[in-house]
Structures are given as structure tokens and as C-alpha cells.
Amino acid sequence: RHLILVVFGLSGLIGLGLQRFNKPFSFLIALFISAEMILYARHFIVLKPIPETRHDAELITLLKQDKEPYRVLTNFGAWIPPRDSFDFDAGANYRVFNATGYDPSILRSYYEFIDIANGNAPGASILAHDVQVPYLNVFSPATDFLNIKYILVPRAYDPLAGASGQASSRFRLIREDVSRDYRLYENKNVKPRFYIENGSAAIEKYSPNEIVLTTDVPKDATMVSSEVFYPGWEGFVDGKKVDVIKTNNAFRALFVPAGRHTVTYRYSPRIFLVGGVVSLASLGIACYIFFRSMSSTQSNKNS
């Protein structure tokens, strides 16, 4: 981001200089400005290998081995060394779901859910964590609910090291890399992404804008999920639209009748339709004004 400021700022200043002064003097001004900006900006320009070359290929292969969708929890700060092995947003490249991330626009309801799961007031951690959700207390039941099967932690800040009692049977160390300074644990109590008490919910299709499941329940029930609730998500049971319910402060659920059914979640926000209509109307008006102006100009020439 600093490089963008330097490039555009430098270009604008050079352009102004070239317009106002003769060429030799303009060149000297441009040279002086460039030297000054590079001198002070050099601390913010650091050359590093692209992230993909730093990532741990064996770790990524392990995280991608599951057929069912599960999440990994990168439970550490942005400055911690394990980030080089699998950074917060690397999941988008490798199709690995992450329960956290590095983003200045965090979904508020999800952020508050993590705060509540940690025993804090909603939003209490915002001053300490403003570009990522707070570190999750991995012993919280929320870890199971959030479909977190893998937990990546730095060796020096490992809350699971030496865990006893139920925690020792709940989490299993499956990979440790001393040189990269991380440990990877498996959560053996992880819940599926979609689940129904005393029933089953099998994922048939999973894509960013549509999810199709087959449910089988002995009696009417609510299908709970760890998928976030957001305006624009619609629910269908056997093609019939049903209400999508907001549960646990941030997630979506829907009512499923007894028996075997096909359940579909589809993301189709109205704002896209409204935006499309407005864009087409604006294009039509612009074309009308343009052709009318051309017609008027031609009429004036003929006159």
C-alpha cells in the first residue's frame, strides 16, 4: 500500500513540474523529489518471496486431504512465524476453509460470537484485534461447533501442549515442524458443517453461492450450521422456499420436516438485481443523451 502512494504521488508531482518549468529544471526537480521520496519510503518497501513459495507444501497437503468441508484455525497473530507456513488468507488459494483471517472488514456478528465464546462482552476485543477475529479459546465448545478440525499454533504459544483430562483425548498432535515453529492438532470432537440432532445431513454440492444437502430425520427438526447468516441467503426444501433463521448470534439454520428431503441454500441478494437495473437504466439514459447530442450537433452543422 505504501508503494502505491509513492508511485502515484511521484507521478503527479513530476507531471506538475514538467508543465510549469523548462525541461532541465523540471528534470532536476523530478530527480530531487524521487531521491527524497525513496529515502524516506525505503523503510516501507521490503522485498520478500511471494507467499506461495514460503508455504509448507506438506502441511497444505494434509489440510486438503478431507472430502468433507472442515475448517482450520490459525490461532496466532499476524507477526508470528507460522504465518509463513500457512498465512491467514492462504485458504482462498488452496480451497481450505479458515475460521479466522486477516481482513479490515470483519463480519461484526461473527466477531462478537468469538468474543462471547471466549467469555467476553461482544466487541470487547476490538482494540487489541482490529484486522482479525480474537484468538479463540480452543477448549471452548465453539471450537467443535465451528467445524474446526485442525488447529495451527506456534510452539512457543501452544495452549494444547501438556493438556490433561478430557482435553488430552479431545486433541491429537498430528504434525510438528521445529524449523517452521508450529504444531498442528486434530480436534476429534469436531461437528459437521451442517447437522441435525437424531438425523443426518449429507452435503451433495458445496459452492460459494449454492449448497445442496440431503437430509433424513425421523421427526421435524432444525438443521443447524456453522455457516454465517447474511442478507441474501435463501433456503429451499424440495424446491419450496422456507425461512432462514439466524441462530447463535451469527449463523444460519432452517426447519426441516420429517423424512428424506433435498435442502438448498442459495445466495441471491436483491442488491445485485437492483444494481443491475440501475446500471442498465443509467446506460440507457447515457446512450439517449449521447445520440441526442450527436443529432443536435449534426442539425446545427446542416443549418
JSON list of C-alpha atoms in Angstrom, two decimals, residues 107-109 227-235 244-246 250-252 265-272:
[
{"chain": "A", "resi": 107, "resn": "LEU", "atom": "CA", "xyz": [-18.26, -9.52, 9.93]},
{"chain": "A", "resi": 108, "resn": "ARG", "atom": "CA", "xyz": [-19.46, -8.00, 13.20]},
{"chain": "A", "resi": 109, "resn": "SER", "atom": "CA", "xyz": [-21.79, -10.82, 14.25]},
{"chain": "A", "resi": 227, "resn": "GLU", "atom": "CA", "xyz": [-22.34, -21.06, 8.06]},
{"chain": "A", "resi": 228, "resn": "VAL", "atom": "CA", "xyz": [-22.68, -17.34, 8.73]},
{"chain": "A", "resi": 229, "resn": "PHE", "atom": "CA", "xyz": [-26.03, -15.64, 8.38]},
{"chain": "A", "resi": 230, "resn": "TYR", "atom": "CA", "xyz": [-26.03, -12.76, 5.91]},
{"chain": "A", "resi": 231, "resn": "PRO", "atom": "CA", "xyz": [-28.77, -10.92, 3.98]},
{"chain": "A", "resi": 232, "resn": "GLY", "atom": "CA", "xyz": [-29.32, -12.55, 0.60]},
{"chain": "A", "resi": 233, "resn": "TRP", "atom": "CA", "xyz": [-29.17, -16.20, 1.66]},
{"chain": "A", "resi": 234, "resn": "GLU", "atom": "CA", "xyz": [-32.37, -18.09, 0.81]},
{"chain": "A", "resi": 235, "resn": "GLY", "atom": "CA", "xyz": [-33.43, -21.58, 1.87]},
{"chain": "A", "resi": 244, "resn": "VAL", "atom": "CA", "xyz": [-33.67, -18.93, 7.01]},
{"chain": "A", "resi": 245, "resn": "ILE", "atom": "CA", "xyz": [-33.23, -18.48, 10.77]},
{"chain": "A", "resi": 246, "resn": "LYS", "atom": "CA", "xyz": [-30.40, -16.62, 12.48]},
{"chain": "A", "resi": 250, "resn": "ALA", "atom": "CA", "xyz": [-24.18, -15.18, 13.66]},
{"chain": "A", "resi": 251, "resn": "PHE", "atom": "CA", "xyz": [-25.17, -18.40, 11.88]},
{"chain": "A", "resi": 252, "resn": "ARG", "atom": "CA", "xyz": [-28.00, -19.70, 9.75]},
{"chain": "A", "resi": 265, "resn": "TYR", "atom": "CA", "xyz": [-29.13, -22.77, 0.39]},
{"chain": "A", "resi": 266, "resn": "ARG", "atom": "CA", "xyz": [-28.78, -20.17, -2.36]},
{"chain": "A", "resi": 267, "resn": "TYR", "atom": "CA", "xyz": [-27.16, -16.75, -2.21]},
{"chain": "A", "resi": 268, "resn": "SER", "atom": "CA", "xyz": [-29.12, -14.31, -4.37]},
{"chain": "A", "resi": 269, "resn": "PRO", "atom": "CA", "xyz": [-29.07, -10.84, -2.79]},
{"chain": "A", "resi": 270, "resn": "ARG", "atom": "CA", "xyz": [-31.59, -8.34, -4.11]},
{"chain": "A", "resi": 271, "resn": "ILE", "atom": "CA", "xyz": [-28.96, -5.60, -4.14]},
{"chain": "A", "resi": 272, "resn": "PHE", "atom": "CA", "xyz": [-27.38, -7.30, -7.20]}
]
